[in-house]
Amino acid sequence: MSDSIEYLKEAGSASIEIDQEVTDAVHDILTEVKSSGDEAVFEFTERFDGVDIDEFRISDEEIEAAGEELTAAEKETIDNTIDNVRAFHEEQREHIEGFETEFEEGVRLGQRIVPVESAGTYVPGGRHPLVAAPAMSIVPAEVAGVDRIVTCAPPQDDGSIQPAQLYAMDRAGADEIYSIGGAQAIGAMAYGTESVPGVAKITGPGNVFTTEAKRQVFGHVGIDFLAGPSEVLILTDETADPELVATDLLAQAEHDPNSRPILVSTDRDVAEAAVDALDEQASSLRTEDVARECWDENGEVVVADTRDDAIEVTNDYAIEHLQVMIDDPRSIVDDLTNYGSLFLGEHSPVVFGDKAVGTNHSLPTLEVARYSGGITVGTYLKTLTHQEATEEGAARIAPWAAEICKLEGTHAHQLSAEARLREDISSDYGP
Ligand code: NAD
């Protein structure tokens, strides 16, 4: 395929690896939080967020005050997103079921779907207080039935959480809210501190520090997946509107200098026109600095000879947001295998999924889409299996289990199986 695609623009550094410097810095933060608890969290909050606070937990009075700072229309906007996200995730829950079936006479096998007991939902807020983010992490946990939902977001200059974000956290269903950001928030929720009891699973997106911290605490707690700086790949043909393509690339580029905006096109003219339009449109953005830095460093433009080539290169990217702006977007859905969320046609921009429509915007980056989708209600559910055999069922299975044990040399296992043998039943279990 290499001859059939051409890079009109390549990223400065093509690596999707997190820098070793970030890895080391995060390791130090987590080690300190684990050993010194609150004291370390206070210190890192002062160092990285520039604020000296003596209490992380947000009180009911502060939550109420945040609501009072918002207009009725602003609250309605946030409520609308939360309602849409709840409706979509309730529908998801309907499709996850336990079961119990008699697979052999006297042998019942099944599974139960059980929520994790506690979840720590991280809400990013260092650059922009992302107001739709609480819905994305907290609502699915609530729909799953998680008993204790903790949420953290970085403090503002006065130590508080931005009012719209705080209102959304509360409305989405958080039980405990803390103003802690980045790796120290992940460490506090993973290991627990004097003021933040630890949780079983940590979810939610963030910058490289937050994401690397999740990677490092995995094992001690569960995590959803790695959801770092935003990515978009727009797949176009000759029918795409270059102005819209540019607008939608910039919408993800403004997130973070480390974001990845990618354009793959089967039409060179569209690709070139979109690049020109992006340059022009960036000038009028209030977030121009970040968007331009991101595009210059990480933007890529690929021209592919054929639609099949374009699909292949698109699947290789395993991108977070995949936006398809071709003649008949539905015609290629089955060929697209690696993405976090898919946006079909020019009327379905990524911003709809990010902010309002109801699907989840917490999505895999860094090629994690090769093996995982985004946050779903299932992120907060465990599938627990069980089995029950009658005396007769056990007697049928026992010889087969014992034979496997003999092959392995697991003698105690063998005896455990044979203890269930009943001579008067001949085994018809097994292959
Ligand atoms: P953030 O809230 O994760 O990080 C802010 C924290 O970073 C600060 O509180 C600070 O503690 C820490 N920090 C900053 N500089 C540091 C340093 N030098 N050393 C150690 N810690 C440091 O995130 P943000 O900065 O607001 O960015 C939000 C990110 O979330 C963006 O990259 C955006 O693209 C991404 N995002 C991803 C998804 C997804 O689903 N993948 C969804 C939404 C947002």
Tab-separated table of C-alpha atoms and ligand atoms in Angstrom:
chain	number	residue	atom	x	y	z
A	1	MET	CA	0.000	0.000	0.000
A	2	SER	CA	2.939	2.358	0.606
A	3	ASP	CA	2.976	3.559	-3.054
A	4	SER	CA	-0.722	4.208	-3.040
A	5	ILE	CA	-0.705	6.741	-0.199
A	6	GLU	CA	1.172	10.017	0.024
A	7	TYR	CA	1.727	12.223	3.073
A	8	LEU	CA	1.128	15.895	2.169
A	9	LYS	CA	1.953	16.704	5.801
A	10	GLU	CA	3.543	14.552	8.500
A	11	ALA	CA	3.579	15.070	12.258
A	12	GLY	CA	6.825	16.435	13.743
A	13	SER	CA	7.132	13.404	15.969
A	14	ALA	CA	5.219	10.379	14.780
A	15	SER	CA	5.438	8.681	18.183
A	16	ILE	CA	2.331	7.823	20.143
A	17	GLU	CA	4.480	6.931	23.157
A	18	ILE	CA	4.220	9.053	26.296
A	19	ASP	CA	7.543	10.864	26.967
A	20	GLN	CA	9.853	9.203	29.490
A	21	GLU	CA	10.077	12.559	31.302
A	22	VAL	CA	6.318	12.511	31.873
A	23	THR	CA	6.476	8.873	32.991
A	24	ASP	CA	9.188	9.672	35.542
A	25	ALA	CA	7.465	12.803	36.833
A	26	VAL	CA	4.186	10.923	37.282
A	27	HIS	CA	5.958	8.055	39.053
A	28	ASP	CA	7.401	10.534	41.557
A	29	ILE	CA	4.006	12.155	42.156
A	30	LEU	CA	2.277	8.809	42.698
A	31	THR	CA	4.997	7.559	45.048
A	32	GLU	CA	4.658	10.694	47.171
A	33	VAL	CA	0.860	10.543	47.254
A	34	LYS	CA	0.981	6.875	48.228
A	35	SER	CA	3.385	7.472	51.108
A	36	SER	CA	2.364	10.950	52.351
A	37	GLY	CA	-1.335	11.144	51.448
A	38	ASP	CA	-3.018	14.537	51.799
A	39	GLU	CA	0.245	16.334	52.563
A	40	ALA	CA	1.613	15.358	49.127
A	41	VAL	CA	-1.637	16.216	47.376
A	42	PHE	CA	-1.635	19.701	48.937
A	43	GLU	CA	1.956	20.216	47.852
A	44	PHE	CA	1.375	19.103	44.229
A	45	THR	CA	-1.785	21.177	44.030
A	46	GLU	CA	0.233	24.227	44.973
A	47	ARG	CA	3.040	23.322	42.560
A	48	PHE	CA	0.977	22.394	39.471
A	49	ASP	CA	-2.265	24.313	39.945
A	50	GLY	CA	-0.747	27.305	41.750
A	51	VAL	CA	-3.264	27.243	44.579
A	52	ASP	CA	-2.787	26.779	48.303
A	53	ILE	CA	-5.866	25.041	49.715
A	54	ASP	CA	-6.498	23.203	52.965
A	55	GLU	CA	-9.639	21.249	52.010
A	56	PHE	CA	-10.260	19.264	48.803
A	57	ARG	CA	-13.791	18.080	49.483
A	58	ILE	CA	-16.430	20.312	47.917
A	59	SER	CA	-19.234	21.053	50.377
A	60	ASP	CA	-22.988	21.005	49.740
A	61	GLU	CA	-23.004	24.793	50.212
A	62	GLU	CA	-20.419	25.214	47.448
A	63	ILE	CA	-22.464	22.987	45.138
A	64	GLU	CA	-25.573	25.022	45.856
A	65	ALA	CA	-23.684	28.281	45.292
A	66	ALA	CA	-22.392	27.002	41.937
A	67	GLY	CA	-25.966	26.350	40.812
A	68	GLU	CA	-26.940	29.878	41.824
A	69	GLU	CA	-24.182	31.344	39.656
A	70	LEU	CA	-25.699	29.814	36.531
A	71	THR	CA	-28.697	31.127	34.624
A	72	ALA	CA	-31.756	28.931	34.165
A	73	ALA	CA	-30.856	28.569	30.468
A	74	GLU	CA	-27.309	27.459	31.283
A	75	LYS	CA	-28.615	24.856	33.713
A	76	GLU	CA	-31.136	23.646	31.151
A	77	THR	CA	-28.326	23.212	28.586
A	78	ILE	CA	-26.289	21.106	31.002
A	79	ASP	CA	-29.355	19.119	32.116
A	80	ASN	CA	-30.151	18.400	28.467
A	81	THR	CA	-26.733	16.836	27.858
A	82	ILE	CA	-26.995	14.803	31.066
A	83	ASP	CA	-30.475	13.576	30.073
A	84	ASN	CA	-29.285	12.546	26.598
A	85	VAL	CA	-26.253	10.736	28.000
A	86	ARG	CA	-28.460	9.000	30.579
A	87	ALA	CA	-30.973	7.871	27.926
A	88	PHE	CA	-28.236	6.390	25.713
A	89	HIS	CA	-26.529	4.588	28.598
A	90	GLU	CA	-29.809	3.263	30.013
A	91	GLU	CA	-30.406	1.740	26.594
A	92	GLN	CA	-26.899	0.225	26.745
A	93	ARG	CA	-27.711	-1.296	30.141
A	94	GLU	CA	-30.774	-2.990	28.656
A	95	HIS	CA	-28.472	-4.921	26.319
A	96	ILE	CA	-26.197	-6.347	28.998
A	97	GLU	CA	-27.709	-9.382	30.642
A	98	GLY	CA	-26.871	-12.117	33.057
A	99	PHE	CA	-28.079	-15.668	32.440
A	100	GLU	CA	-28.169	-19.142	33.930
A	101	THR	CA	-28.592	-22.250	31.791
A	102	GLU	CA	-28.433	-26.003	32.293
A	103	PHE	CA	-25.645	-26.901	29.844
A	104	GLU	CA	-25.567	-30.592	30.859
A	105	GLU	CA	-28.045	-32.502	32.920
A	106	GLY	CA	-27.340	-31.531	36.514
A	107	VAL	CA	-24.896	-28.765	35.605
A	108	ARG	CA	-26.071	-25.180	35.702
A	109	LEU	CA	-23.731	-22.390	34.574
A	110	GLY	CA	-24.405	-18.693	34.572
A	111	GLN	CA	-23.237	-15.158	34.922
A	112	ARG	CA	-24.350	-12.173	36.956
A	113	ILE	CA	-23.745	-8.555	36.040
A	114	VAL	CA	-22.631	-6.625	39.117
A	115	PRO	CA	-21.453	-2.997	39.441
A	116	VAL	CA	-18.050	-2.177	40.892
A	117	GLU	CA	-18.553	-0.913	44.460
A	118	SER	CA	-16.845	2.434	43.929
A	119	ALA	CA	-15.608	4.466	40.987
A	120	GLY	CA	-13.312	7.478	40.723
A	121	THR	CA	-14.332	9.547	37.732
A	122	TYR	CA	-11.766	12.092	36.622
A	123	VAL	CA	-13.074	15.258	34.962
A	124	PRO	CA	-10.463	17.294	33.061
A	125	GLY	CA	-10.280	20.987	33.731
A	126	GLY	CA	-6.737	22.284	33.512
A	127	ARG	CA	-7.086	24.018	30.140
A	128	HIS	CA	-10.855	24.309	29.819
A	129	PRO	CA	-13.357	23.269	32.480
A	130	LEU	CA	-14.996	20.598	30.317
A	131	VAL	CA	-18.664	20.882	31.222
A	132	ALA	CA	-19.935	17.834	29.299
A	133	ALA	CA	-17.226	15.610	30.803
A	134	PRO	CA	-18.998	14.903	34.141
A	135	ALA	CA	-21.957	13.408	32.272
A	136	MET	CA	-19.643	11.115	30.328
A	137	SER	CA	-17.946	9.513	33.329
A	138	ILE	CA	-20.484	9.861	36.132
A	139	VAL	CA	-23.805	9.064	34.421
A	140	PRO	CA	-22.760	5.598	33.130
A	141	ALA	CA	-21.502	4.769	36.649
A	142	GLU	CA	-24.833	5.817	38.105
A	143	VAL	CA	-26.789	3.848	35.493
A	144	ALA	CA	-24.600	0.814	36.274
A	145	GLY	CA	-25.593	1.108	39.949
A	146	VAL	CA	-22.177	1.998	41.425
A	147	ASP	CA	-22.658	2.617	45.133
A	148	ARG	CA	-20.028	5.315	45.661
A	149	ILE	CA	-19.152	7.671	42.819
A	150	VAL	CA	-16.192	9.937	43.517
A	151	THR	CA	-15.165	12.674	41.123
A	152	CYS	CA	-12.146	14.959	40.912
A	153	ALA	CA	-11.391	18.027	38.780
A	154	PRO	CA	-8.509	20.512	38.953
A	155	PRO	CA	-9.043	23.554	41.186
A	156	GLN	CA	-9.372	27.043	39.762
A	157	ASP	CA	-7.185	29.872	41.066
A	158	ASP	CA	-9.328	30.231	44.212
A	159	GLY	CA	-9.373	26.492	44.901
A	160	SER	CA	-12.963	25.989	43.784
A	161	ILE	CA	-14.279	23.997	40.817
A	162	GLN	CA	-15.683	26.039	37.938
A	163	PRO	CA	-19.438	26.493	38.633
A	164	ALA	CA	-20.820	24.936	35.428
A	165	GLN	CA	-18.558	21.932	35.858
A	166	LEU	CA	-19.467	21.583	39.541
A	167	TYR	CA	-23.194	21.873	38.806
A	168	ALA	CA	-22.801	19.166	36.107
A	169	MET	CA	-20.888	16.851	38.475
A	170	ASP	CA	-23.639	17.093	41.055
A	171	ARG	CA	-26.484	16.728	38.557
A	172	ALA	CA	-24.774	13.765	36.903
A	173	GLY	CA	-24.853	11.908	40.229
A	174	ALA	CA	-21.471	12.284	41.976
A	175	ASP	CA	-21.522	11.334	45.674
A	176	GLU	CA	-18.208	12.978	46.616
A	177	ILE	CA	-16.510	15.828	44.747
A	178	TYR	CA	-12.876	16.881	45.265
A	179	SER	CA	-10.913	19.747	43.716
A	180	ILE	CA	-7.762	17.841	42.820
A	181	GLY	CA	-6.234	17.658	39.350
A	182	GLY	CA	-3.860	15.559	37.262
A	183	ALA	CA	-1.669	12.717	38.540
A	184	GLN	CA	-2.207	13.649	42.209
A	185	ALA	CA	-5.977	13.178	41.747
A	186	ILE	CA	-5.448	9.754	40.193
A	187	GLY	CA	-3.025	8.819	42.994
A	188	ALA	CA	-5.428	9.995	45.714
A	189	MET	CA	-8.340	7.993	44.265
A	190	ALA	CA	-6.157	4.909	43.678
A	191	TYR	CA	-4.316	4.703	47.012
A	192	GLY	CA	-6.653	6.722	49.207
A	193	THR	CA	-5.536	9.569	51.471
A	194	GLU	CA	-6.772	10.882	54.821
A	195	SER	CA	-9.493	12.882	53.055
A	196	VAL	CA	-10.086	10.837	49.869
A	197	PRO	CA	-11.029	7.178	50.441
A	198	GLY	CA	-9.685	4.990	47.636
A	199	VAL	CA	-11.895	3.504	44.918
A	200	ALA	CA	-12.003	0.231	42.974
A	201	LYS	CA	-11.841	1.656	39.449
A	202	ILE	CA	-10.706	4.963	37.949
A	203	THR	CA	-12.131	6.342	34.724
A	204	GLY	CA	-12.174	9.463	32.600
A	205	PRO	CA	-9.945	11.356	30.201
A	206	GLY	CA	-7.206	13.891	30.779
A	207	ASN	CA	-3.895	15.279	29.618
A	208	VAL	CA	-0.663	13.265	29.396
A	209	PHE	CA	-0.018	13.482	33.158
A	210	THR	CA	-3.483	12.264	34.062
A	211	THR	CA	-3.381	9.512	31.441
A	212	GLU	CA	0.080	8.289	32.395
A	213	ALA	CA	-0.973	8.248	36.060
A	214	LYS	CA	-3.924	5.981	35.204
A	215	ARG	CA	-1.558	3.671	33.340
A	216	GLN	CA	0.738	3.465	36.362
A	217	VAL	CA	-1.966	2.784	38.989
A	218	PHE	CA	-3.544	0.021	36.871
A	219	GLY	CA	-3.387	-3.241	38.769
A	220	HIS	CA	-3.775	-1.583	42.145
A	221	VAL	CA	-7.137	-0.362	40.840
A	222	GLY	CA	-8.969	-0.983	37.587
A	223	ILE	CA	-9.007	1.682	34.901
A	224	ASP	CA	-11.236	2.140	31.872
A	225	PHE	CA	-8.456	2.555	29.257
A	226	LEU	CA	-6.036	5.305	28.200
A	227	ALA	CA	-7.991	8.415	27.178
A	228	GLY	CA	-5.412	11.114	26.544
A	229	PRO	CA	-5.272	14.254	24.393
A	230	SER	CA	-8.040	14.261	21.804
A	231	GLU	CA	-7.635	12.889	18.301
A	232	VAL	CA	-9.678	13.149	15.137
A	233	LEU	CA	-9.315	11.573	11.727
A	234	ILE	CA	-11.541	12.931	8.972
A	235	LEU	CA	-11.924	10.627	5.980
A	236	THR	CA	-13.010	12.457	2.838
A	237	ASP	CA	-13.520	11.987	-0.871
A	238	GLU	CA	-14.138	14.520	-3.637
A	239	THR	CA	-17.617	15.346	-2.265
A	240	ALA	CA	-16.414	16.772	1.070
A	241	ASP	CA	-16.639	20.490	1.788
A	242	PRO	CA	-13.041	21.613	2.590
A	243	GLU	CA	-14.274	24.477	4.792
A	244	LEU	CA	-16.233	22.076	7.023
A	245	VAL	CA	-13.305	19.654	7.111
A	246	ALA	CA	-11.014	22.456	8.305
A	247	THR	CA	-13.528	23.614	10.940
A	248	ASP	CA	-13.827	20.101	12.346
A	249	LEU	CA	-10.053	19.481	12.408
A	250	LEU	CA	-9.549	22.719	14.340
A	251	ALA	CA	-12.293	21.744	16.805
A	252	GLN	CA	-10.082	18.938	18.101
A	253	ALA	CA	-6.757	20.768	17.608
A	254	GLU	CA	-7.816	23.454	20.115
A	255	HIS	CA	-7.993	20.837	22.916
A	256	ASP	CA	-4.294	20.434	23.525
A	257	PRO	CA	-0.945	20.952	21.732
A	258	ASN	CA	-0.618	17.147	22.046
A	259	SER	CA	-3.917	16.475	20.244
A	260	ARG	CA	-3.794	14.735	16.834
A	261	PRO	CA	-5.838	16.077	13.902
A	262	ILE	CA	-5.530	13.831	10.819
A	263	LEU	CA	-7.002	14.194	7.342
A	264	VAL	CA	-7.179	11.220	4.983
A	265	SER	CA	-8.580	11.943	1.533
A	266	THR	CA	-8.958	10.151	-1.758
A	267	ASP	CA	-9.039	13.570	-3.394
A	268	ARG	CA	-5.909	15.730	-3.458
A	269	ASP	CA	-7.814	18.938	-4.306
A	270	VAL	CA	-10.083	18.551	-1.275
A	271	ALA	CA	-7.081	17.837	0.959
A	272	GLU	CA	-5.129	20.880	-0.248
A	273	ALA	CA	-8.176	23.154	-0.046
A	274	ALA	CA	-8.898	21.944	3.515
A	275	VAL	CA	-5.320	22.717	4.600
A	276	ASP	CA	-5.596	26.241	3.154
A	277	ALA	CA	-8.986	26.743	4.811
A	278	LEU	CA	-7.593	25.537	8.145
A	279	ASP	CA	-4.792	28.078	7.979
A	280	GLU	CA	-7.273	30.864	7.312
A	281	GLN	CA	-9.873	29.786	9.864
A	282	ALA	CA	-7.279	29.344	12.629
A	283	SER	CA	-6.535	33.090	12.519
A	284	SER	CA	-9.981	33.960	13.824
A	285	LEU	CA	-10.016	31.406	16.670
A	286	ARG	CA	-9.803	32.573	20.265
A	287	THR	CA	-7.878	29.352	20.840
A	288	GLU	CA	-5.573	29.959	17.863
A	289	ASP	CA	-2.300	29.456	19.750
A	290	VAL	CA	-3.048	25.922	20.926
A	291	ALA	CA	-4.819	24.937	17.700
A	292	ARG	CA	-1.937	26.107	15.494
A	293	GLU	CA	0.743	24.561	17.696
A	294	CYS	CA	-1.163	21.287	17.628
A	295	TRP	CA	-1.709	21.365	13.854
A	296	ASP	CA	1.906	22.324	13.112
A	297	GLU	CA	3.331	19.632	15.419
A	298	ASN	CA	0.873	16.784	15.128
A	299	GLY	CA	-1.377	17.418	12.117
A	300	GLU	CA	-1.134	14.919	9.250
A	301	VAL	CA	-2.586	14.911	5.738
A	302	VAL	CA	-2.685	11.709	3.727
A	303	VAL	CA	-3.833	11.344	0.123
A	304	ALA	CA	-4.829	7.808	-0.814
A	305	ASP	CA	-5.247	6.465	-4.359
A	306	THR	CA	-8.369	4.451	-3.690
A	307	ARG	CA	-11.134	4.150	-1.124
A	308	ASP	CA	-9.729	0.796	0.018
A	309	ASP	CA	-6.314	2.378	0.622
A	310	ALA	CA	-7.960	5.175	2.587
A	311	ILE	CA	-9.857	2.661	4.726
A	312	GLU	CA	-6.705	0.656	5.396
A	313	VAL	CA	-4.696	3.673	6.510
A	314	THR	CA	-7.653	4.853	8.608
A	315	ASN	CA	-7.869	1.524	10.431
A	316	ASP	CA	-4.103	1.665	11.037
A	317	TYR	CA	-4.458	4.992	12.841
A	318	ALA	CA	-6.968	3.442	15.320
A	319	ILE	CA	-8.095	6.997	16.029
A	320	GLU	CA	-10.282	8.289	18.849
A	321	HIS	CA	-12.871	10.190	16.748
A	322	LEU	CA	-13.433	9.015	13.192
A	323	GLN	CA	-15.461	11.371	11.024
A	324	VAL	CA	-16.475	10.113	7.584
A	325	MET	CA	-17.329	12.762	4.984
A	326	ILE	CA	-17.697	10.773	1.790
A	327	ASP	CA	-20.449	10.298	-0.747
A	328	ASP	CA	-22.153	7.369	1.011
A	329	PRO	CA	-20.687	7.082	4.533
A	330	ARG	CA	-22.837	4.088	5.516
A	331	SER	CA	-21.374	2.021	2.673
A	332	ILE	CA	-18.025	1.649	4.481
A	333	VAL	CA	-19.129	1.222	8.100
A	334	ASP	CA	-18.464	-2.529	8.115
A	335	ASP	CA	-14.934	-1.959	6.790
A	336	LEU	CA	-14.018	0.413	9.635
A	337	THR	CA	-12.664	-1.624	12.530
A	338	ASN	CA	-10.516	0.598	14.778
A	339	TYR	CA	-12.010	3.785	16.220
A	340	GLY	CA	-13.370	5.174	19.499
A	341	SER	CA	-16.547	6.688	18.056
A	342	LEU	CA	-17.769	7.111	14.489
A	343	PHE	CA	-19.396	10.226	13.011
A	344	LEU	CA	-21.174	9.618	9.727
A	345	GLY	CA	-21.708	12.348	7.134
A	346	GLU	CA	-21.224	16.089	7.100
A	347	HIS	CA	-24.170	16.672	9.447
A	348	SER	CA	-22.601	14.617	12.255
A	349	PRO	CA	-19.531	16.476	13.534
A	350	VAL	CA	-17.490	15.212	16.485
A	351	VAL	CA	-18.669	18.121	18.629
A	352	PHE	CA	-22.170	16.563	18.782
A	353	GLY	CA	-20.802	13.421	20.439
A	354	ASP	CA	-18.411	15.475	22.560
A	355	LYS	CA	-21.017	17.767	24.024
A	356	ALA	CA	-24.653	16.906	23.567
A	357	VAL	CA	-26.019	13.981	21.583
A	358	GLY	CA	-25.818	11.256	24.229
A	359	THR	CA	-23.017	8.911	23.125
A	360	ASN	CA	-19.929	8.922	25.324
A	361	HIS	CA	-17.029	11.272	24.640
A	362	SER	CA	-14.552	9.474	26.905
A	363	LEU	CA	-12.773	7.556	24.203
A	364	PRO	CA	-9.515	5.658	23.624
A	365	THR	CA	-6.485	7.502	22.240
A	366	LEU	CA	-2.877	6.462	21.524
A	367	GLU	CA	-4.062	3.563	19.276
A	368	VAL	CA	-5.900	2.006	22.228
A	369	ALA	CA	-8.887	1.724	19.841
A	370	ARG	CA	-7.103	-1.370	18.460
A	371	TYR	CA	-8.380	-3.208	21.536
A	372	SER	CA	-10.961	-1.035	23.313
A	373	GLY	CA	-13.950	1.187	22.741
A	374	GLY	CA	-14.879	4.145	24.951
A	375	ILE	CA	-16.660	4.413	28.296
A	376	THR	CA	-19.935	2.518	28.357
A	377	VAL	CA	-22.166	1.456	31.185
A	378	GLY	CA	-20.248	-1.838	30.961
A	379	THR	CA	-17.086	-0.017	32.082
A	380	TYR	CA	-18.588	0.002	35.589
A	381	LEU	CA	-19.968	-3.544	35.497
A	382	LYS	CA	-18.297	-6.846	36.269
A	383	THR	CA	-19.394	-10.076	34.614
A	384	LEU	CA	-19.221	-12.702	37.367
A	385	THR	CA	-19.700	-16.349	36.457
A	386	HIS	CA	-21.030	-19.162	38.656
A	387	GLN	CA	-21.704	-22.874	38.472
A	388	GLU	CA	-23.757	-25.424	40.381
A	389	ALA	CA	-23.756	-29.187	39.869
A	390	THR	CA	-26.077	-31.761	41.361
A	391	GLU	CA	-24.564	-34.949	42.797
A	392	GLU	CA	-25.260	-36.712	39.498
A	393	GLY	CA	-23.906	-33.815	37.427
A	394	ALA	CA	-20.732	-33.723	39.538
A	395	ALA	CA	-20.204	-37.453	39.125
A	396	ARG	CA	-20.307	-37.056	35.350
A	397	ILE	CA	-17.826	-34.173	35.225
A	398	ALA	CA	-15.411	-35.551	37.817
A	399	PRO	CA	-13.591	-38.158	35.632
A	400	TRP	CA	-12.962	-35.601	32.911
A	401	ALA	CA	-11.678	-32.984	35.326
A	402	ALA	CA	-9.493	-35.620	37.028
A	403	GLU	CA	-7.995	-36.668	33.659
A	404	ILE	CA	-6.969	-33.063	32.922
A	405	CYS	CA	-5.365	-32.890	36.382
A	406	LYS	CA	-3.365	-36.062	35.669
A	407	LEU	CA	-2.037	-34.497	32.446
A	408	GLU	CA	-1.003	-31.413	34.403
A	409	GLY	CA	0.343	-33.158	37.480
A	410	THR	CA	-2.006	-31.110	39.693
A	411	HIS	CA	-2.535	-33.867	42.241
A	412	ALA	CA	-4.603	-31.994	44.825
A	413	HIS	CA	-6.935	-30.818	42.058
A	414	GLN	CA	-7.267	-34.424	40.898
A	415	LEU	CA	-8.241	-35.588	44.367
A	416	SER	CA	-10.766	-32.768	44.656
A	417	ALA	CA	-12.438	-33.949	41.443
A	418	GLU	CA	-12.300	-37.653	42.324
A	419	ALA	CA	-13.871	-36.984	45.717
A	420	ARG	CA	-17.074	-36.209	43.739
A	421	LEU	CA	-17.075	-39.484	41.763
A	422	ARG	CA	-19.993	-41.822	42.254
A	423	GLU	CA	-19.316	-45.332	41.054
A	424	ASP	CA	-22.908	-45.987	40.023
A	425	ILE	CA	-22.910	-43.178	37.443
A	426	SER	CA	-21.022	-43.616	34.191
A	427	SER	CA	-19.706	-40.323	32.863
A	428	ASP	CA	-21.095	-39.111	29.568
A	429	TYR	CA	-19.578	-35.659	30.044
A	430	GLY	CA	-16.824	-34.278	27.836
A	431	PRO	CA	-15.990	-34.549	24.171
B	1	NAD	P1	-6.266	17.593	33.062
B	1	NAD	O1	-7.398	18.094	33.868
B	1	NAD	O2	-6.141	16.116	32.877
B	1	NAD	O3	-4.892	18.096	33.670
B	1	NAD	C1	-4.736	19.215	34.458
B	1	NAD	C2	-3.722	18.866	35.515
B	1	NAD	O4	-2.465	18.537	34.922
B	1	NAD	C3	-3.425	19.966	36.462
B	1	NAD	O5	-4.343	19.952	37.528
B	1	NAD	C4	-2.021	19.640	36.943
B	1	NAD	O6	-2.111	18.971	38.164
B	1	NAD	C5	-1.481	18.690	35.911
B	1	NAD	N1	-0.252	19.213	35.319
B	1	NAD	C6	-0.129	20.244	34.472
B	1	NAD	N2	1.174	20.460	34.189
B	1	NAD	C7	1.871	19.537	34.872
B	1	NAD	C8	3.272	19.229	34.996
B	1	NAD	N3	4.199	19.922	34.334
B	1	NAD	N4	3.635	18.204	35.765
B	1	NAD	C9	2.715	17.472	36.443
B	1	NAD	N5	1.383	17.733	36.369
B	1	NAD	C10	0.985	18.745	35.592
B	1	NAD	O7	-6.282	18.116	31.609
B	1	NAD	P2	-6.214	19.440	30.761
B	1	NAD	O8	-4.803	19.954	30.789
B	1	NAD	O9	-7.340	20.331	31.038
B	1	NAD	O10	-6.463	18.798	29.352
B	1	NAD	C11	-7.628	18.034	29.114
B	1	NAD	C12	-7.220	16.926	28.216
B	1	NAD	O11	-8.256	15.958	28.136
B	1	NAD	C13	-6.947	17.396	26.795
B	1	NAD	O12	-5.757	16.807	26.366
B	1	NAD	C14	-8.142	16.843	26.022
B	1	NAD	O13	-7.826	16.595	24.686
B	1	NAD	C15	-8.370	15.564	26.782
B	1	NAD	N6	-9.673	14.954	26.589
B	1	NAD	C16	-9.679	13.678	26.143
B	1	NAD	C17	-10.874	13.019	25.971
B	1	NAD	C18	-10.859	11.583	25.537
B	1	NAD	O14	-11.904	10.949	25.597
B	1	NAD	N7	-9.757	11.019	25.123
B	1	NAD	C19	-12.087	13.643	26.264
B	1	NAD	C20	-12.039	14.956	26.740
B	1	NAD	C21	-10.830	15.603	26.910
